[in-house]
Amino acid sequence: MEDGKRRADELDSRFTVRDPPMLKLYNRERSGNCYKVRLMLSLLGLEYEKIPVHREGKGRNILPPEFERLSPLRQIPVLVADGKPYWGTIAILVYLARRYGGERWLPHDPEGEATVTQWLSLAQNEIFSGLGRARSMRAGRWHGYGTLEEAHAVAAIALRVLEARLSASDWLALGRPTIADVACYSYTVFAPEGGISLKPYPAVRAWLGRVQGLPNYLATPVYDGAGGPLVE
């Protein structure tokens, strides 16, 4: 009984929000959403502790019940900042931009904020449902709806929107790097893993290169560029 209680206390301690270190990220390296957060942390030059979250084979994340204290949906990424948990990729990006990035990554004025936010919507909808879903399906890790062909069709919509915008501007919003670029970059750069070629989208490929040229850029866990060499 004593040993069982000790193990339970250790688990509870691991998933209980505490103060130091200042930033903790519950993370899986190959997760596209976790990579968005790691990229943002790197671009901001922030130090943080990574707490690995593993899968059961190609199945769901291995999370104890206590994790609900951090994320009611029991999903990653989760960022713990100053003892407070933030869940949901976009919410975390917004927090980091506001807390550490000043006006650079997410402006405070309504027009600028809306201009950035519309691309966050594309990232979480068409880009994830298309490119992200195709990537997971090809890896045998998708447990949701639809077929690979349907995912490719949605991905084509997202890529056409990106190509049109990036043919007219170096960046997605406001003529400079913002969290819009961070949010949309992740699953776009992983397109080849989903069986999607980026050759028909030269403006998208050029934009990927610009993101990779940003100070403190963090290389992807699988592809360093659109269809580039493996780095994992």
PDB file of C-alpha atoms in Angstrom:
ATOM      1  CA  MET A   1       0.000   0.000   0.000  1.00  0.00           C
ATOM      2  CA  GLU A   2       2.828   2.389   0.890  1.00  0.00           C
ATOM      3  CA  ASP A   3       4.589   1.766  -2.445  1.00  0.00           C
ATOM      4  CA  GLY A   4       1.335   2.229  -4.357  1.00  0.00           C
ATOM      5  CA  LYS A   5       0.584   5.505  -2.592  1.00  0.00           C
ATOM      6  CA  ARG A   6       4.132   6.737  -3.254  1.00  0.00           C
ATOM      7  CA  ARG A   7       3.816   6.012  -6.988  1.00  0.00           C
ATOM      8  CA  ALA A   8       0.428   7.747  -7.096  1.00  0.00           C
ATOM      9  CA  ASP A   9       1.883  10.771  -5.319  1.00  0.00           C
ATOM     10  CA  GLU A  10       4.777  10.900  -7.800  1.00  0.00           C
ATOM     11  CA  LEU A  11       2.368  10.809 -10.756  1.00  0.00           C
ATOM     12  CA  ASP A  12       0.203  13.460  -9.171  1.00  0.00           C
ATOM     13  CA  SER A  13       3.272  15.631  -8.562  1.00  0.00           C
ATOM     14  CA  ARG A  14       4.379  15.325 -12.198  1.00  0.00           C
ATOM     15  CA  PHE A  15       1.062  16.599 -13.520  1.00  0.00           C
ATOM     16  CA  THR A  16       0.422  19.207 -10.826  1.00  0.00           C
ATOM     17  CA  VAL A  17       1.029  22.795 -11.887  1.00  0.00           C
ATOM     18  CA  ARG A  18       3.902  24.349  -9.923  1.00  0.00           C
ATOM     19  CA  ASP A  19       5.956  27.491 -10.306  1.00  0.00           C
ATOM     20  CA  PRO A  20       9.577  26.922 -11.334  1.00  0.00           C
ATOM     21  CA  PRO A  21      10.691  26.403 -14.000  1.00  0.00           C
ATOM     22  CA  MET A  22       8.834  29.330 -15.535  1.00  0.00           C
ATOM     23  CA  LEU A  23       7.805  27.532 -18.746  1.00  0.00           C
ATOM     24  CA  LYS A  24       6.974  23.858 -19.217  1.00  0.00           C
ATOM     25  CA  LEU A  25       5.761  22.334 -22.464  1.00  0.00           C
ATOM     26  CA  TYR A  26       3.971  18.990 -22.548  1.00  0.00           C
ATOM     27  CA  ASN A  27       5.178  17.872 -25.930  1.00  0.00           C
ATOM     28  CA  ARG A  28       5.522  15.095 -28.497  1.00  0.00           C
ATOM     29  CA  GLU A  29       8.300  15.696 -30.998  1.00  0.00           C
ATOM     30  CA  ARG A  30       6.450  14.585 -34.138  1.00  0.00           C
ATOM     31  CA  SER A  31       3.247  16.466 -33.323  1.00  0.00           C
ATOM     32  CA  GLY A  32       2.723  19.296 -35.787  1.00  0.00           C
ATOM     33  CA  ASN A  33       0.846  21.357 -33.212  1.00  0.00           C
ATOM     34  CA  CYS A  34       3.572  20.878 -30.605  1.00  0.00           C
ATOM     35  CA  TYR A  35       6.123  21.919 -33.216  1.00  0.00           C
ATOM     36  CA  LYS A  36       4.254  25.206 -33.739  1.00  0.00           C
ATOM     37  CA  VAL A  37       4.691  26.007 -30.060  1.00  0.00           C
ATOM     38  CA  ARG A  38       8.346  24.932 -29.978  1.00  0.00           C
ATOM     39  CA  LEU A  39       9.028  27.062 -33.064  1.00  0.00           C
ATOM     40  CA  MET A  40       7.387  30.081 -31.436  1.00  0.00           C
ATOM     41  CA  LEU A  41       9.352  29.573 -28.222  1.00  0.00           C
ATOM     42  CA  SER A  42      12.565  29.361 -30.243  1.00  0.00           C
ATOM     43  CA  LEU A  43      11.809  32.461 -32.333  1.00  0.00           C
ATOM     44  CA  LEU A  44      11.205  34.358 -29.094  1.00  0.00           C
ATOM     45  CA  GLY A  45      14.457  33.061 -27.615  1.00  0.00           C
ATOM     46  CA  LEU A  46      12.706  31.531 -24.608  1.00  0.00           C
ATOM     47  CA  GLU A  47      14.044  28.718 -22.461  1.00  0.00           C
ATOM     48  CA  TYR A  48      11.619  26.056 -21.308  1.00  0.00           C
ATOM     49  CA  GLU A  49      11.397  22.514 -20.020  1.00  0.00           C
ATOM     50  CA  LYS A  50      10.048  19.848 -22.354  1.00  0.00           C
ATOM     51  CA  ILE A  51       7.952  17.140 -20.727  1.00  0.00           C
ATOM     52  CA  PRO A  52       7.608  14.260 -23.203  1.00  0.00           C
ATOM     53  CA  VAL A  53       4.228  12.709 -23.900  1.00  0.00           C
ATOM     54  CA  HIS A  54       4.295   9.333 -25.628  1.00  0.00           C
ATOM     55  CA  ARG A  55       1.834   7.302 -27.679  1.00  0.00           C
ATOM     56  CA  GLU A  56       0.655   3.737 -27.309  1.00  0.00           C
ATOM     57  CA  GLY A  57       2.280   2.500 -30.512  1.00  0.00           C
ATOM     58  CA  LYS A  58       0.509   4.517 -33.208  1.00  0.00           C
ATOM     59  CA  GLY A  59      -2.472   5.096 -30.950  1.00  0.00           C
ATOM     60  CA  ARG A  60      -3.494   7.795 -28.504  1.00  0.00           C
ATOM     61  CA  ASN A  61      -1.349   9.774 -26.100  1.00  0.00           C
ATOM     62  CA  ILE A  62      -0.452   8.072 -22.822  1.00  0.00           C
ATOM     63  CA  LEU A  63      -1.874  10.447 -20.216  1.00  0.00           C
ATOM     64  CA  PRO A  64      -2.948   9.728 -16.633  1.00  0.00           C
ATOM     65  CA  PRO A  65      -6.275  11.077 -15.332  1.00  0.00           C
ATOM     66  CA  GLU A  66      -4.436  13.855 -13.510  1.00  0.00           C
ATOM     67  CA  PHE A  67      -3.653  15.464 -16.861  1.00  0.00           C
ATOM     68  CA  GLU A  68      -7.211  16.812 -16.956  1.00  0.00           C
ATOM     69  CA  ARG A  69      -6.067  19.437 -14.458  1.00  0.00           C
ATOM     70  CA  LEU A  70      -3.932  20.862 -17.250  1.00  0.00           C
ATOM     71  CA  SER A  71      -6.119  20.165 -20.286  1.00  0.00           C
ATOM     72  CA  PRO A  72      -9.805  19.222 -20.023  1.00  0.00           C
ATOM     73  CA  LEU A  73      -9.612  17.713 -23.517  1.00  0.00           C
ATOM     74  CA  ARG A  74      -6.534  15.667 -22.530  1.00  0.00           C
ATOM     75  CA  GLN A  75      -4.693  16.882 -25.615  1.00  0.00           C
ATOM     76  CA  ILE A  76      -1.258  18.307 -26.259  1.00  0.00           C
ATOM     77  CA  PRO A  77       0.391  20.752 -26.483  1.00  0.00           C
ATOM     78  CA  VAL A  78      -0.034  22.243 -23.038  1.00  0.00           C
ATOM     79  CA  LEU A  79       2.134  25.126 -21.862  1.00  0.00           C
ATOM     80  CA  VAL A  80       2.500  25.814 -18.151  1.00  0.00           C
ATOM     81  CA  ALA A  81       3.604  29.409 -17.609  1.00  0.00           C
ATOM     82  CA  ASP A  82       4.164  30.817 -14.128  1.00  0.00           C
ATOM     83  CA  GLY A  83       2.192  27.898 -12.747  1.00  0.00           C
ATOM     84  CA  LYS A  84      -0.844  28.382 -15.013  1.00  0.00           C
ATOM     85  CA  PRO A  85      -1.699  25.895 -17.778  1.00  0.00           C
ATOM     86  CA  TYR A  86      -2.700  26.957 -21.291  1.00  0.00           C
ATOM     87  CA  TRP A  87      -4.116  24.383 -23.699  1.00  0.00           C
ATOM     88  CA  GLY A  88      -4.966  24.661 -27.377  1.00  0.00           C
ATOM     89  CA  THR A  89      -2.268  25.484 -29.907  1.00  0.00           C
ATOM     90  CA  ILE A  90      -3.669  28.838 -31.010  1.00  0.00           C
ATOM     91  CA  ALA A  91      -4.291  29.952 -27.430  1.00  0.00           C
ATOM     92  CA  ILE A  92      -0.675  29.150 -26.583  1.00  0.00           C
ATOM     93  CA  LEU A  93       0.658  31.045 -29.608  1.00  0.00           C
ATOM     94  CA  VAL A  94      -1.471  34.066 -28.694  1.00  0.00           C
ATOM     95  CA  TYR A  95      -0.265  33.937 -25.089  1.00  0.00           C
ATOM     96  CA  LEU A  96       3.399  33.761 -26.105  1.00  0.00           C
ATOM     97  CA  ALA A  97       3.033  36.548 -28.653  1.00  0.00           C
ATOM     98  CA  ARG A  98       1.246  38.827 -26.199  1.00  0.00           C
ATOM     99  CA  ARG A  99       3.399  37.987 -23.185  1.00  0.00           C
ATOM    100  CA  TYR A 100       6.841  37.991 -24.781  1.00  0.00           C
ATOM    101  CA  GLY A 101       6.594  39.412 -28.306  1.00  0.00           C
ATOM    102  CA  GLY A 102       5.097  42.845 -27.837  1.00  0.00           C
ATOM    103  CA  GLU A 103       3.466  44.129 -31.027  1.00  0.00           C
ATOM    104  CA  ARG A 104       5.785  42.268 -33.362  1.00  0.00           C
ATOM    105  CA  TRP A 105       4.021  38.910 -33.617  1.00  0.00           C
ATOM    106  CA  LEU A 106       0.426  39.899 -32.872  1.00  0.00           C
ATOM    107  CA  PRO A 107      -0.667  43.555 -32.977  1.00  0.00           C
ATOM    108  CA  HIS A 108      -3.101  45.015 -30.466  1.00  0.00           C
ATOM    109  CA  ASP A 109      -5.139  47.117 -32.895  1.00  0.00           C
ATOM    110  CA  PRO A 110      -8.396  45.474 -34.071  1.00  0.00           C
ATOM    111  CA  GLU A 111      -7.573  45.620 -37.788  1.00  0.00           C
ATOM    112  CA  GLY A 112      -4.115  44.120 -37.395  1.00  0.00           C
ATOM    113  CA  GLU A 113      -5.286  41.473 -34.963  1.00  0.00           C
ATOM    114  CA  ALA A 114      -8.124  40.410 -37.271  1.00  0.00           C
ATOM    115  CA  THR A 115      -5.747  40.247 -40.240  1.00  0.00           C
ATOM    116  CA  VAL A 116      -3.521  37.833 -38.327  1.00  0.00           C
ATOM    117  CA  THR A 117      -6.372  35.852 -36.782  1.00  0.00           C
ATOM    118  CA  GLN A 118      -7.986  34.946 -40.103  1.00  0.00           C
ATOM    119  CA  TRP A 119      -4.841  32.979 -40.973  1.00  0.00           C
ATOM    120  CA  LEU A 120      -4.949  31.254 -37.594  1.00  0.00           C
ATOM    121  CA  SER A 121      -8.397  30.049 -38.628  1.00  0.00           C
ATOM    122  CA  LEU A 122      -7.004  28.652 -41.887  1.00  0.00           C
ATOM    123  CA  ALA A 123      -4.247  26.886 -39.938  1.00  0.00           C
ATOM    124  CA  GLN A 124      -6.649  25.123 -37.593  1.00  0.00           C
ATOM    125  CA  ASN A 125      -9.233  24.282 -40.243  1.00  0.00           C
ATOM    126  CA  GLU A 126      -8.227  23.712 -43.876  1.00  0.00           C
ATOM    127  CA  ILE A 127      -4.492  23.281 -43.256  1.00  0.00           C
ATOM    128  CA  PHE A 128      -4.925  20.834 -40.393  1.00  0.00           C
ATOM    129  CA  SER A 129      -7.927  19.014 -41.909  1.00  0.00           C
ATOM    130  CA  GLY A 130      -6.088  18.709 -45.212  1.00  0.00           C
ATOM    131  CA  LEU A 131      -2.325  18.554 -44.813  1.00  0.00           C
ATOM    132  CA  GLY A 132      -2.282  17.514 -41.173  1.00  0.00           C
ATOM    133  CA  ARG A 133      -4.877  14.797 -41.609  1.00  0.00           C
ATOM    134  CA  ALA A 134      -3.130  13.422 -44.714  1.00  0.00           C
ATOM    135  CA  ARG A 135       0.150  13.237 -42.811  1.00  0.00           C
ATOM    136  CA  SER A 136      -1.437  11.303 -39.940  1.00  0.00           C
ATOM    137  CA  MET A 137      -3.302   8.980 -42.303  1.00  0.00           C
ATOM    138  CA  ARG A 138      -0.153   8.079 -44.221  1.00  0.00           C
ATOM    139  CA  ALA A 139       1.598   7.322 -40.925  1.00  0.00           C
ATOM    140  CA  GLY A 140      -1.288   5.167 -39.706  1.00  0.00           C
ATOM    141  CA  ARG A 141      -1.946   7.492 -36.767  1.00  0.00           C
ATOM    142  CA  TRP A 142      -5.325   8.938 -37.770  1.00  0.00           C
ATOM    143  CA  HIS A 143      -8.355   7.687 -35.845  1.00  0.00           C
ATOM    144  CA  GLY A 144     -10.908  10.191 -37.073  1.00  0.00           C
ATOM    145  CA  TYR A 145     -13.119  10.752 -40.090  1.00  0.00           C
ATOM    146  CA  GLY A 146     -12.689  10.776 -43.861  1.00  0.00           C
ATOM    147  CA  THR A 147     -10.378   9.316 -46.483  1.00  0.00           C
ATOM    148  CA  LEU A 148      -6.934  10.246 -47.736  1.00  0.00           C
ATOM    149  CA  GLU A 149      -8.459  11.492 -50.998  1.00  0.00           C
ATOM    150  CA  GLU A 150     -10.760  13.822 -49.056  1.00  0.00           C
ATOM    151  CA  ALA A 151      -7.820  15.105 -47.026  1.00  0.00           C
ATOM    152  CA  HIS A 152      -5.873  15.792 -50.227  1.00  0.00           C
ATOM    153  CA  ALA A 153      -8.830  17.746 -51.633  1.00  0.00           C
ATOM    154  CA  VAL A 154      -8.996  19.968 -48.543  1.00  0.00           C
ATOM    155  CA  ALA A 155      -5.210  20.380 -48.628  1.00  0.00           C
ATOM    156  CA  ALA A 156      -5.438  21.618 -52.215  1.00  0.00           C
ATOM    157  CA  ILE A 157      -7.891  24.319 -51.119  1.00  0.00           C
ATOM    158  CA  ALA A 158      -5.548  25.451 -48.348  1.00  0.00           C
ATOM    159  CA  LEU A 159      -2.514  25.472 -50.620  1.00  0.00           C
ATOM    160  CA  ARG A 160      -4.313  27.482 -53.298  1.00  0.00           C
ATOM    161  CA  VAL A 161      -5.235  30.096 -50.691  1.00  0.00           C
ATOM    162  CA  LEU A 162      -1.653  30.231 -49.415  1.00  0.00           C
ATOM    163  CA  GLU A 163      -0.217  30.397 -52.939  1.00  0.00           C
ATOM    164  CA  ALA A 164      -2.480  33.291 -53.898  1.00  0.00           C
ATOM    165  CA  ARG A 165      -1.590  35.274 -50.803  1.00  0.00           C
ATOM    166  CA  LEU A 166       2.138  34.538 -50.931  1.00  0.00           C
ATOM    167  CA  SER A 167       2.325  35.409 -54.618  1.00  0.00           C
ATOM    168  CA  ALA A 168       1.438  38.955 -53.581  1.00  0.00           C
ATOM    169  CA  SER A 169       3.254  39.218 -50.244  1.00  0.00           C
ATOM    170  CA  ASP A 170       6.327  37.724 -48.594  1.00  0.00           C
ATOM    171  CA  TRP A 171       4.351  37.051 -45.414  1.00  0.00           C
ATOM    172  CA  LEU A 172       0.774  36.089 -44.649  1.00  0.00           C
ATOM    173  CA  ALA A 173      -0.187  39.194 -42.672  1.00  0.00           C
ATOM    174  CA  LEU A 174       0.959  42.787 -42.267  1.00  0.00           C
ATOM    175  CA  GLY A 175       4.005  42.400 -44.519  1.00  0.00           C
ATOM    176  CA  ARG A 176       6.112  40.861 -41.740  1.00  0.00           C
ATOM    177  CA  PRO A 177       6.445  37.591 -39.820  1.00  0.00           C
ATOM    178  CA  THR A 178       3.611  37.055 -37.332  1.00  0.00           C
ATOM    179  CA  ILE A 179       2.070  34.115 -35.526  1.00  0.00           C
ATOM    180  CA  ALA A 180       0.032  33.635 -38.708  1.00  0.00           C
ATOM    181  CA  ASP A 181       3.189  32.349 -40.389  1.00  0.00           C
ATOM    182  CA  VAL A 182       4.119  30.189 -37.401  1.00  0.00           C
ATOM    183  CA  ALA A 183       0.652  28.623 -37.274  1.00  0.00           C
ATOM    184  CA  CYS A 184       0.425  27.920 -41.017  1.00  0.00           C
ATOM    185  CA  TYR A 185       4.033  26.811 -41.499  1.00  0.00           C
ATOM    186  CA  SER A 186       3.973  23.580 -39.502  1.00  0.00           C
ATOM    187  CA  TYR A 187       1.657  21.269 -41.421  1.00  0.00           C
ATOM    188  CA  THR A 188       2.502  22.947 -44.726  1.00  0.00           C
ATOM    189  CA  VAL A 189       6.174  22.050 -44.428  1.00  0.00           C
ATOM    190  CA  PHE A 190       5.153  18.455 -43.645  1.00  0.00           C
ATOM    191  CA  ALA A 191       3.132  18.176 -46.879  1.00  0.00           C
ATOM    192  CA  PRO A 192       5.392  15.512 -48.479  1.00  0.00           C
ATOM    193  CA  GLU A 193       4.729  13.199 -45.521  1.00  0.00           C
ATOM    194  CA  GLY A 194       1.063  13.291 -46.486  1.00  0.00           C
ATOM    195  CA  GLY A 195       1.807  12.447 -50.103  1.00  0.00           C
ATOM    196  CA  ILE A 196       1.289  16.056 -51.229  1.00  0.00           C
ATOM    197  CA  SER A 197       3.778  17.699 -53.578  1.00  0.00           C
ATOM    198  CA  LEU A 198       4.545  21.387 -53.181  1.00  0.00           C
ATOM    199  CA  LYS A 199       6.047  21.693 -56.671  1.00  0.00           C
ATOM    200  CA  PRO A 200       2.876  23.375 -58.050  1.00  0.00           C
ATOM    201  CA  TYR A 201       3.155  26.071 -55.355  1.00  0.00           C
ATOM    202  CA  PRO A 202       6.356  28.085 -55.900  1.00  0.00           C
ATOM    203  CA  ALA A 203       5.267  30.999 -53.716  1.00  0.00           C
ATOM    204  CA  VAL A 204       4.552  28.614 -50.843  1.00  0.00           C
ATOM    205  CA  ARG A 205       7.978  27.002 -51.238  1.00  0.00           C
ATOM    206  CA  ALA A 206       9.669  30.401 -51.232  1.00  0.00           C
ATOM    207  CA  TRP A 207       7.772  31.356 -48.067  1.00  0.00           C
ATOM    208  CA  LEU A 208       8.883  28.157 -46.341  1.00  0.00           C
ATOM    209  CA  GLY A 209      12.440  29.202 -47.087  1.00  0.00           C
ATOM    210  CA  ARG A 210      11.848  32.649 -45.606  1.00  0.00           C
ATOM    211  CA  VAL A 211      10.475  31.131 -42.414  1.00  0.00           C
ATOM    212  CA  GLN A 212      13.526  28.874 -42.216  1.00  0.00           C
ATOM    213  CA  GLY A 213      15.722  31.966 -42.534  1.00  0.00           C
ATOM    214  CA  LEU A 214      14.249  33.698 -39.477  1.00  0.00           C
ATOM    215  CA  PRO A 215      16.604  34.220 -36.507  1.00  0.00           C
ATOM    216  CA  ASN A 216      16.355  31.334 -34.025  1.00  0.00           C
ATOM    217  CA  TYR A 217      14.429  29.166 -36.500  1.00  0.00           C
ATOM    218  CA  LEU A 218      13.909  25.668 -35.110  1.00  0.00           C
ATOM    219  CA  ALA A 219      14.338  22.847 -37.619  1.00  0.00           C
ATOM    220  CA  THR A 220      11.388  20.516 -38.041  1.00  0.00           C
ATOM    221  CA  PRO A 221      11.605  17.079 -36.426  1.00  0.00           C
ATOM    222  CA  VAL A 222      11.219  15.301 -39.771  1.00  0.00           C
ATOM    223  CA  TYR A 223      11.654  17.505 -42.851  1.00  0.00           C
ATOM    224  CA  ASP A 224      13.945  20.502 -42.891  1.00  0.00           C
ATOM    225  CA  GLY A 225      12.132  22.249 -45.714  1.00  0.00           C
ATOM    226  CA  ALA A 226       9.589  21.172 -48.319  1.00  0.00           C
ATOM    227  CA  GLY A 227      10.610  17.624 -49.114  1.00  0.00           C
ATOM    228  CA  GLY A 228      14.131  18.189 -47.858  1.00  0.00           C
ATOM    229  CA  PRO A 229      16.415  15.689 -46.103  1.00  0.00           C
ATOM    230  CA  LEU A 230      15.354  13.792 -43.047  1.00  0.00           C
ATOM    231  CA  VAL A 231      16.704  15.254 -39.818  1.00  0.00           C
ATOM    232  CA  GLU A 232      15.057  12.895 -37.322  1.00  0.00           C
TER     233      GLU A 232
END
